PDB file of C-alpha atoms in Angstrom:
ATOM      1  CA  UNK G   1       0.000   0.000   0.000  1.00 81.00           C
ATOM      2  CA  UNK G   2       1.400   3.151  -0.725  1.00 88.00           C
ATOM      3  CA  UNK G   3       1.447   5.961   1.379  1.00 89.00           C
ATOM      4  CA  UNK G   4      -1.791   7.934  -0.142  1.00 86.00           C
ATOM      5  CA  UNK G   5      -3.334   4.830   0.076  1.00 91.00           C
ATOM      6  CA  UNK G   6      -2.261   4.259   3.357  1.00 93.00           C
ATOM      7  CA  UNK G   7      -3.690   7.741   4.408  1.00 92.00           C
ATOM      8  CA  UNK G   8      -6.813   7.052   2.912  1.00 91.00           C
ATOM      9  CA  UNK G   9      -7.285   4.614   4.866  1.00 92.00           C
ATOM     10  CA  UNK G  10      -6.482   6.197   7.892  1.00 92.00           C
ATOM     11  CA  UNK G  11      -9.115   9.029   6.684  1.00 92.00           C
ATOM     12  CA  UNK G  12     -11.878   6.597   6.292  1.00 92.00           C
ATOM     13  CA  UNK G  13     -11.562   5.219   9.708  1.00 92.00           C
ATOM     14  CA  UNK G  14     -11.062   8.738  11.373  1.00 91.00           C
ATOM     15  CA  UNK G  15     -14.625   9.525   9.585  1.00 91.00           C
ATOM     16  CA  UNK G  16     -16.471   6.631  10.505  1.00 92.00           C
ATOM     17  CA  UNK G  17     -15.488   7.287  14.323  1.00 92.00           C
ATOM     18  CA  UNK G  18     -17.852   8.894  16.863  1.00 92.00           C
ATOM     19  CA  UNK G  19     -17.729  12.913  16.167  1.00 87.00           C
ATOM     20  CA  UNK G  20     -18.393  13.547  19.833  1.00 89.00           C
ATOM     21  CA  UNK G  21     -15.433  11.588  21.136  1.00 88.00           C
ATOM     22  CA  UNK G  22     -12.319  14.004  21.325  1.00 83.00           C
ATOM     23  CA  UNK G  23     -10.174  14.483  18.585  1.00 84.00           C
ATOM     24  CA  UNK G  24      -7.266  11.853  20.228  1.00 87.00           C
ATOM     25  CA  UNK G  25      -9.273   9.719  20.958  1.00 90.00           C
ATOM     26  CA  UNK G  26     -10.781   9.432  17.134  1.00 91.00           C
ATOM     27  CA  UNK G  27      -7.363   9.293  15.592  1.00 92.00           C
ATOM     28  CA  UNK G  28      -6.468   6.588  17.835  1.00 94.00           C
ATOM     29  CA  UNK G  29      -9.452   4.715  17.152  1.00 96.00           C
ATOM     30  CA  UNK G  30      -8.750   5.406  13.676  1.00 95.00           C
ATOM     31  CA  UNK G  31      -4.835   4.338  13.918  1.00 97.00           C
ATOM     32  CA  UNK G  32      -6.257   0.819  15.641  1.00 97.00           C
ATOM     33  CA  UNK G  33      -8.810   0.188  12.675  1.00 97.00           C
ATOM     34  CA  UNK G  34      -6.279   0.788   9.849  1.00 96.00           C
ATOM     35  CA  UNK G  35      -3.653  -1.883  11.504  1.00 97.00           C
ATOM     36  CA  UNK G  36      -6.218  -4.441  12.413  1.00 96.00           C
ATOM     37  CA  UNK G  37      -5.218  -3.788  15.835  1.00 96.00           C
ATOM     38  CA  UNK G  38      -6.737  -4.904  19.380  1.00 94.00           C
ATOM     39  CA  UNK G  39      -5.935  -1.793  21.242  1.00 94.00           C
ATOM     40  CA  UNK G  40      -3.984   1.372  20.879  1.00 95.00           C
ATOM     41  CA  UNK G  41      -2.912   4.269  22.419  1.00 95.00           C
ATOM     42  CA  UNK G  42      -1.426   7.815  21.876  1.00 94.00           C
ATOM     43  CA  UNK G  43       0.853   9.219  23.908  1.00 91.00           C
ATOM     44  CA  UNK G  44       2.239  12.997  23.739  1.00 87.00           C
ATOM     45  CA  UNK G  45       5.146  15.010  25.593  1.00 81.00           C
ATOM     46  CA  UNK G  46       3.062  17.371  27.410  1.00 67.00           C
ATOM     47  CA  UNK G  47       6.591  18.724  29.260  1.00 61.00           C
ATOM     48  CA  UNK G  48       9.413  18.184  30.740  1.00 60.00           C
ATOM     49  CA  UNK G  49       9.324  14.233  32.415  1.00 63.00           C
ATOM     50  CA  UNK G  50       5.572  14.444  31.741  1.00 65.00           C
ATOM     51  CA  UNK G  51       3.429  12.818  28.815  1.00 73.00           C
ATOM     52  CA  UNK G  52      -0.726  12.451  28.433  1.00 77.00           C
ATOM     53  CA  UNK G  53      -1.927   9.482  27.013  1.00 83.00           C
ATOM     54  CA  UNK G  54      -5.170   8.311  25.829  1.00 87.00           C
ATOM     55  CA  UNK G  55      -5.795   4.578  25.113  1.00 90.00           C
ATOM     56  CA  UNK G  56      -8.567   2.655  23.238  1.00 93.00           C
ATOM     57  CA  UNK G  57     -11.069   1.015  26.057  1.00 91.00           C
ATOM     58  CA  UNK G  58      -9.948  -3.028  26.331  1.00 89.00           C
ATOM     59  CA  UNK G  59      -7.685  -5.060  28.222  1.00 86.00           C
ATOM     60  CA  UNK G  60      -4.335  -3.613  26.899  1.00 90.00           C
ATOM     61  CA  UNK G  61      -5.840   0.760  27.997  1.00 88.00           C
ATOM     62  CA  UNK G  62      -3.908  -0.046  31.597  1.00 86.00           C
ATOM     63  CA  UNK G  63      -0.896  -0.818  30.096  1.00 90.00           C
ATOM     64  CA  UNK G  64      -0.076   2.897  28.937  1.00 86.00           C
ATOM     65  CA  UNK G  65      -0.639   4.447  32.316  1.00 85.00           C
ATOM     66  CA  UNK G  66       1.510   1.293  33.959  1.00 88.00           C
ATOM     67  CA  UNK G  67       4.387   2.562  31.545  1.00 90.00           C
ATOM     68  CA  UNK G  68       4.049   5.916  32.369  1.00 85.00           C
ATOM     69  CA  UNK G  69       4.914   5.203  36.143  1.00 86.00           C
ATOM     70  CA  UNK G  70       7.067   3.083  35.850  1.00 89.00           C
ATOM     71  CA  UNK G  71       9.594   4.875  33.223  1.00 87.00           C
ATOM     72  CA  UNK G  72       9.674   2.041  31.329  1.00 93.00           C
ATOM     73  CA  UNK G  73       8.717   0.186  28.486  1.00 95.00           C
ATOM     74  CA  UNK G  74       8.461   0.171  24.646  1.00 96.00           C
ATOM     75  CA  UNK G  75       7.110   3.723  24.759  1.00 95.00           C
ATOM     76  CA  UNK G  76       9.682   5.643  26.780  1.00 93.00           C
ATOM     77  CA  UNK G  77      12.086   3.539  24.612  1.00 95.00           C
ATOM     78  CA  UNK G  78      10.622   4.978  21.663  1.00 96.00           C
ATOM     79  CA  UNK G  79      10.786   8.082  22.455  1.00 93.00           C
ATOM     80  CA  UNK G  80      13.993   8.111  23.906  1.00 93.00           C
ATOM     81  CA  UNK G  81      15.496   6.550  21.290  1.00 95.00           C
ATOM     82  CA  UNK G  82      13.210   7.663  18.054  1.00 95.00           C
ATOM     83  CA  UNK G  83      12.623   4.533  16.968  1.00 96.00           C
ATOM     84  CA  UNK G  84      10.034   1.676  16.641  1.00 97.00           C
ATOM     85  CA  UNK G  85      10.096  -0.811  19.330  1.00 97.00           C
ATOM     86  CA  UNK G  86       8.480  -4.232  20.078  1.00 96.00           C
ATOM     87  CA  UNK G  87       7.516  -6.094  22.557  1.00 95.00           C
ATOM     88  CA  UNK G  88       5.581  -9.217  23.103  1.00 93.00           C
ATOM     89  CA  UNK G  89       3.608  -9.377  25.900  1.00 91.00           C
ATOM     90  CA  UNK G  90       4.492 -12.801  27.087  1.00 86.00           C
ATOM     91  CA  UNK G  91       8.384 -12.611  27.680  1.00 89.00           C
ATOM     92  CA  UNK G  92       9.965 -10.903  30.065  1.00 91.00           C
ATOM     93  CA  UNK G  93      13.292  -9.001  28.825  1.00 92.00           C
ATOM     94  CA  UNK G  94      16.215  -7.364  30.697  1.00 94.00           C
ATOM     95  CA  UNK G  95      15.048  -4.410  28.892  1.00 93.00           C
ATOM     96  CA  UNK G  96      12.252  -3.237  31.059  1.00 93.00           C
ATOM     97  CA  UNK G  97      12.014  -6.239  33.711  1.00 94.00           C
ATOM     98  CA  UNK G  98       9.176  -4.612  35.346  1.00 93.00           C
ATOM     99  CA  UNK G  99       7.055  -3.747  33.371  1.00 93.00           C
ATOM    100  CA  UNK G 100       7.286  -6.980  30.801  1.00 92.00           C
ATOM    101  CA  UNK G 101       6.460  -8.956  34.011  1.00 90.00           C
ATOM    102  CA  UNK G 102       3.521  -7.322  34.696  1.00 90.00           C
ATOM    103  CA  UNK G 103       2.180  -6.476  31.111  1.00 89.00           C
ATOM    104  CA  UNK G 104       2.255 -10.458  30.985  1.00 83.00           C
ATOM    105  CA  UNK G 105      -0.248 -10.984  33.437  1.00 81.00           C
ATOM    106  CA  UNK G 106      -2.381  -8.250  32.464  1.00 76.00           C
ATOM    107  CA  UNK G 107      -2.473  -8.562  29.012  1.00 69.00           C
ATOM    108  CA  UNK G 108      -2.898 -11.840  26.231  1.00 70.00           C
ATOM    109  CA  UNK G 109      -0.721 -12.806  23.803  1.00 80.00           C
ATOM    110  CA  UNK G 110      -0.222  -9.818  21.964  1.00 91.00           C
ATOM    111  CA  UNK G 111       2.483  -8.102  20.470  1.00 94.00           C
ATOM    112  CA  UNK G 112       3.372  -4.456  21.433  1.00 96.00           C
ATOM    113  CA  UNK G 113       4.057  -1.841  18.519  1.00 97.00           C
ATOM    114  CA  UNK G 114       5.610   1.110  20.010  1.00 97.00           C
ATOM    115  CA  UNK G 115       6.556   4.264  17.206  1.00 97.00           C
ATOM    116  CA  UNK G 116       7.993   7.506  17.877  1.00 96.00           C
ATOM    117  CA  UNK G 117       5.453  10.369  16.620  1.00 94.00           C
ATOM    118  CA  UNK G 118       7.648  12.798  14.538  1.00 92.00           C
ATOM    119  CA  UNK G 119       7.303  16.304  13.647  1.00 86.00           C
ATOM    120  CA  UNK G 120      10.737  17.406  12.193  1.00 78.00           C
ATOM    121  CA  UNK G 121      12.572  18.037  13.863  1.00 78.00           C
ATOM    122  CA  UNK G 122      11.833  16.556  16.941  1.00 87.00           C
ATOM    123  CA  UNK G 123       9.628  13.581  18.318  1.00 91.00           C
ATOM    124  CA  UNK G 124       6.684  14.650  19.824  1.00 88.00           C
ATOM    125  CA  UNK G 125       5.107  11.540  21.589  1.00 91.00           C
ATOM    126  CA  UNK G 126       4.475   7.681  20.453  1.00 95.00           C
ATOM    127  CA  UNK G 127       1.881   5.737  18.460  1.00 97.00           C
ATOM    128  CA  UNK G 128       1.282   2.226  20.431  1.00 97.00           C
ATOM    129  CA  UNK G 129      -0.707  -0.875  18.585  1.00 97.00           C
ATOM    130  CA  UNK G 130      -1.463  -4.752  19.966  1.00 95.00           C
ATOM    131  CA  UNK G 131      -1.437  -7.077  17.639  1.00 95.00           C
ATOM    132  CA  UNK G 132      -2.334 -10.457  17.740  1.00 90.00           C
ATOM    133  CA  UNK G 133      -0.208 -11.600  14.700  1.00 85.00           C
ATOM    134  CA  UNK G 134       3.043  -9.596  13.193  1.00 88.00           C
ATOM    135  CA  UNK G 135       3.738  -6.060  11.841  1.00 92.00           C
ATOM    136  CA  UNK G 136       7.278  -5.774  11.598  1.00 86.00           C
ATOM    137  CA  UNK G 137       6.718  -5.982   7.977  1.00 93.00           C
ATOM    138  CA  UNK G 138       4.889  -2.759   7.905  1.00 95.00           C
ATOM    139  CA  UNK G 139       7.317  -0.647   9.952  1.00 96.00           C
ATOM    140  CA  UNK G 140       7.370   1.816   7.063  1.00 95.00           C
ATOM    141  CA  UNK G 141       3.483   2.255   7.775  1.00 96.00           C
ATOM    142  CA  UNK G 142       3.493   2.483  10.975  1.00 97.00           C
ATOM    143  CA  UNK G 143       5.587   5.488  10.707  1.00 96.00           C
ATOM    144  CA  UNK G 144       4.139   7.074   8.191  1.00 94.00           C
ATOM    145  CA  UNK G 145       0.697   6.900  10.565  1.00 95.00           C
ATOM    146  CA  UNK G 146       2.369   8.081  13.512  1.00 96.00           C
ATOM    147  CA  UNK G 147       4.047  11.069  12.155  1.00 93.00           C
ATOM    148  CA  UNK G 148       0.594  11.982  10.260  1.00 92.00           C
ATOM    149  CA  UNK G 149      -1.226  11.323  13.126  1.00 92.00           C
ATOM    150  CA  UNK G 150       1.587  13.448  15.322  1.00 89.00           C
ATOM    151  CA  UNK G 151       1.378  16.445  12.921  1.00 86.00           C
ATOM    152  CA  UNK G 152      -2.306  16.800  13.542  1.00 85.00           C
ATOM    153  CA  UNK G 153      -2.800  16.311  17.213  1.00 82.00           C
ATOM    154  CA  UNK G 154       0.359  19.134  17.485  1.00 76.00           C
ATOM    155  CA  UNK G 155      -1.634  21.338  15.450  1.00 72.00           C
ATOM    156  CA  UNK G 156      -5.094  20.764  16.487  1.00 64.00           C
ATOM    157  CA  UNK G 157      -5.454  19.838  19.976  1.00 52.00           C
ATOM    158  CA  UNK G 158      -4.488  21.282  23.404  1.00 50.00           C
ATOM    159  CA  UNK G 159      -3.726  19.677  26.620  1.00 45.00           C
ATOM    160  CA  UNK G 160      -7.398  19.841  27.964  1.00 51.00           C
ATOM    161  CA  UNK G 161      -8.508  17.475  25.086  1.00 53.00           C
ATOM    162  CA  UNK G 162      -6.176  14.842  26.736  1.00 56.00           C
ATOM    163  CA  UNK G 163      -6.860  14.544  30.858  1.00 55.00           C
ATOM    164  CA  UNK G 164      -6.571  17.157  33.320  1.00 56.00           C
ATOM    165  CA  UNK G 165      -3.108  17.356  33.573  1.00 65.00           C
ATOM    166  CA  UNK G 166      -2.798  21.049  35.526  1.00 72.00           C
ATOM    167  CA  UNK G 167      -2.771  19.548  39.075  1.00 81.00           C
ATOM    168  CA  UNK G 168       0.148  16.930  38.460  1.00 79.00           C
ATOM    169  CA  UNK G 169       2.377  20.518  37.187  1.00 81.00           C
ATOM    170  CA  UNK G 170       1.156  22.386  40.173  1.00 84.00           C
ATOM    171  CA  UNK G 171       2.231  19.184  42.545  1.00 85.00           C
ATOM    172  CA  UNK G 172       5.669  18.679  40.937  1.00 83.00           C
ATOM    173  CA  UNK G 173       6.415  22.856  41.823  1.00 85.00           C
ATOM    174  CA  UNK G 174       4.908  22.690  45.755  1.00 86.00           C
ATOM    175  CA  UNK G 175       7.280  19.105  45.572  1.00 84.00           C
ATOM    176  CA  UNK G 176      10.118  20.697  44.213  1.00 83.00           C
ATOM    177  CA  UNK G 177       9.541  23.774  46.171  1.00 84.00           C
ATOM    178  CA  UNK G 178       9.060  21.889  49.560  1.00 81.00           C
ATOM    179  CA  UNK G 179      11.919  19.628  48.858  1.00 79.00           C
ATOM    180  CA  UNK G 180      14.719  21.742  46.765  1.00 80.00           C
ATOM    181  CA  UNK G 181      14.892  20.062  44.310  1.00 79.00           C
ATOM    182  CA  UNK G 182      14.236  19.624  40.419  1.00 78.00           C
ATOM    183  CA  UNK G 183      10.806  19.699  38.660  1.00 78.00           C
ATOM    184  CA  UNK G 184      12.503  16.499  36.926  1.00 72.00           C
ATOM    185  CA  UNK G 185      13.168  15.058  40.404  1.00 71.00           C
ATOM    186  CA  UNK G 186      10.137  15.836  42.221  1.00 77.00           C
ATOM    187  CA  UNK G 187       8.191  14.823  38.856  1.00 75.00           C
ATOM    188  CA  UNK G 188       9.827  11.152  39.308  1.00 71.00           C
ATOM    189  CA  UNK G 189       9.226  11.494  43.106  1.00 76.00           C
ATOM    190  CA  UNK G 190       4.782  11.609  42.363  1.00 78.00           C
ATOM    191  CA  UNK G 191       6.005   8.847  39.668  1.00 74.00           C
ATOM    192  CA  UNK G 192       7.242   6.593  42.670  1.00 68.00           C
ATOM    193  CA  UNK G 193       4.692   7.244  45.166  1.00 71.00           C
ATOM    194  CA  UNK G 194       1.913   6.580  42.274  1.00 73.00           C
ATOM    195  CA  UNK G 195       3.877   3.331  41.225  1.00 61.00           C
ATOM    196  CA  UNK G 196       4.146   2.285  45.731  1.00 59.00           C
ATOM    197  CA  UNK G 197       0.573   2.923  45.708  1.00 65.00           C
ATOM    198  CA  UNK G 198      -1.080   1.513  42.391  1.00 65.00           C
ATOM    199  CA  UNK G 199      -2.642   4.215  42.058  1.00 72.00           C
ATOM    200  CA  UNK G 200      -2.628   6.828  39.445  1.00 74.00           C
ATOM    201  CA  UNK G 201      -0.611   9.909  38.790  1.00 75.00           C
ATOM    202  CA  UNK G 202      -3.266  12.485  39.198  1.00 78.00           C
ATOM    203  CA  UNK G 203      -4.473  10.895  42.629  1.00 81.00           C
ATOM    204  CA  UNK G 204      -1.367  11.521  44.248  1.00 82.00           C
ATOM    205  CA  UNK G 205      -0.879  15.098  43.079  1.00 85.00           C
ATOM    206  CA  UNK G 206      -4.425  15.818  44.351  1.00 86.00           C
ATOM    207  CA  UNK G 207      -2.893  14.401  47.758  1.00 86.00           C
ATOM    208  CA  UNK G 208       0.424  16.991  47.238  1.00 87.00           C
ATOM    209  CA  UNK G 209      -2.042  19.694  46.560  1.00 87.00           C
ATOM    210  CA  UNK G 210      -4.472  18.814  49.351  1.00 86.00           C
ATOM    211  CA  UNK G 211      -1.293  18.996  51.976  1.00 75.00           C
ATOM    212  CA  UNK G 212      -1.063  15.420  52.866  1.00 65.00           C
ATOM    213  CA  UNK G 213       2.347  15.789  50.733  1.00 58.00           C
ATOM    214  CA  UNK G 214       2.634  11.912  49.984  1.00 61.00           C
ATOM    215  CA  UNK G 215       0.906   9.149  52.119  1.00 43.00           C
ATOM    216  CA  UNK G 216       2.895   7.974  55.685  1.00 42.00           C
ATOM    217  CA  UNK G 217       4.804  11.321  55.444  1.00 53.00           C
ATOM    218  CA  UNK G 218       4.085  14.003  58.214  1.00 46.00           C
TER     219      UNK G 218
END
């Protein structure tokens, strides 16, 4: 398929979405439809050592949010690194011990498509897909989608279409504030206490921001 093609398709699934959903949530809809896929997600930088995510609903939507605490994974990877990454759900690799171990037991046997979202010259966030069979063969694809797919959220969308993400930036300042320390630091410090607790990102900043600081502390 060539890349109009390609595009085409993406533009037919984006159109046959729901209109009221929000506009990340079609395109990743859209992205899962074109690759045959059993779940997706779309993940953006929304800042320094913070990203917003939005995943299709299934049993693979906890798996972005598990990443995202943890620090590890095939997303940060592709990110990091700019470059597609794979995983399949049933092994557990050196790589990102953690999280492969839990995905594992969360997830089935699925294969984990992770692409950087480009928008020269920089990468912007990551396009994730589960497949139950192989795309490696498509990697060209893939990328194409993401950095399509990247190019319109950047120039479209706003934070509030993802999550509300303004009380996890106030909690990293009061932590960095109350602690000396770096918004990068005190942004991995709510990433910890969310990962202790199970809980999720947003809950613990509400905690920061309520003055219980983090849970057992004084």
């Amino acid at each position: 398929m060539n890349p109009p093609e390609l595009l085409g398709v993406l533009a037919e699934s984006f159109a046959g979405t729901d209109a009221a959903r929000t506009l990340p949530m079609r395109l990743c809809t859209a992205c899962v439809d074109t690759f045959g896929a059993q779940g997706g997600a779309l993940t953006v930088l929304a800042g320094p050592g913070d990203q917003v995510a939005v995943s299709t609903p299934g049993e693979y939507e906890q798996l972005e949010p598990l990443q995202e605490v943890l620090g590890e994974g095939p997303v940060p990877r592709a990110i990091d690194e700019d470059r597609l990454v794979a995983l399949c759900l049933g092994e557990v690799v050196d790589e990102y011990p953690v999280f492969s171990h839990l995905a594992g037991s969360v997830a089935g046997d699925a294969t984990l498509y992770a692409v950087p979202m480009r928008v020269t010259p920089r990468v912007v966030g990551a396009l994730s897909v589960y497949v139950e069979g192989d795309l490696a063969g498509r990697a060209p694809d893939l990328q194409l989608v993401a950095d399509a797919v990247g190019t319109i959220l950047l120039r479209r969308t706003t934070l509030g279409d993802w999550s509300e993400r303004a009380p996890f930036h106030q909690a990293t300042g009061m932590v960095a504030a109350e602690f000396g320390i770096r918004p990068d630091d005190a942004s991995a410090m709510i990433r910890a206490h969310a990962f202790s607790r199970s809980t999720s990102l947003l809950e613990v900043a509400d905690d920061v921001l309520s003055r219980r600081r983090f849970p057992g502390e004084a």
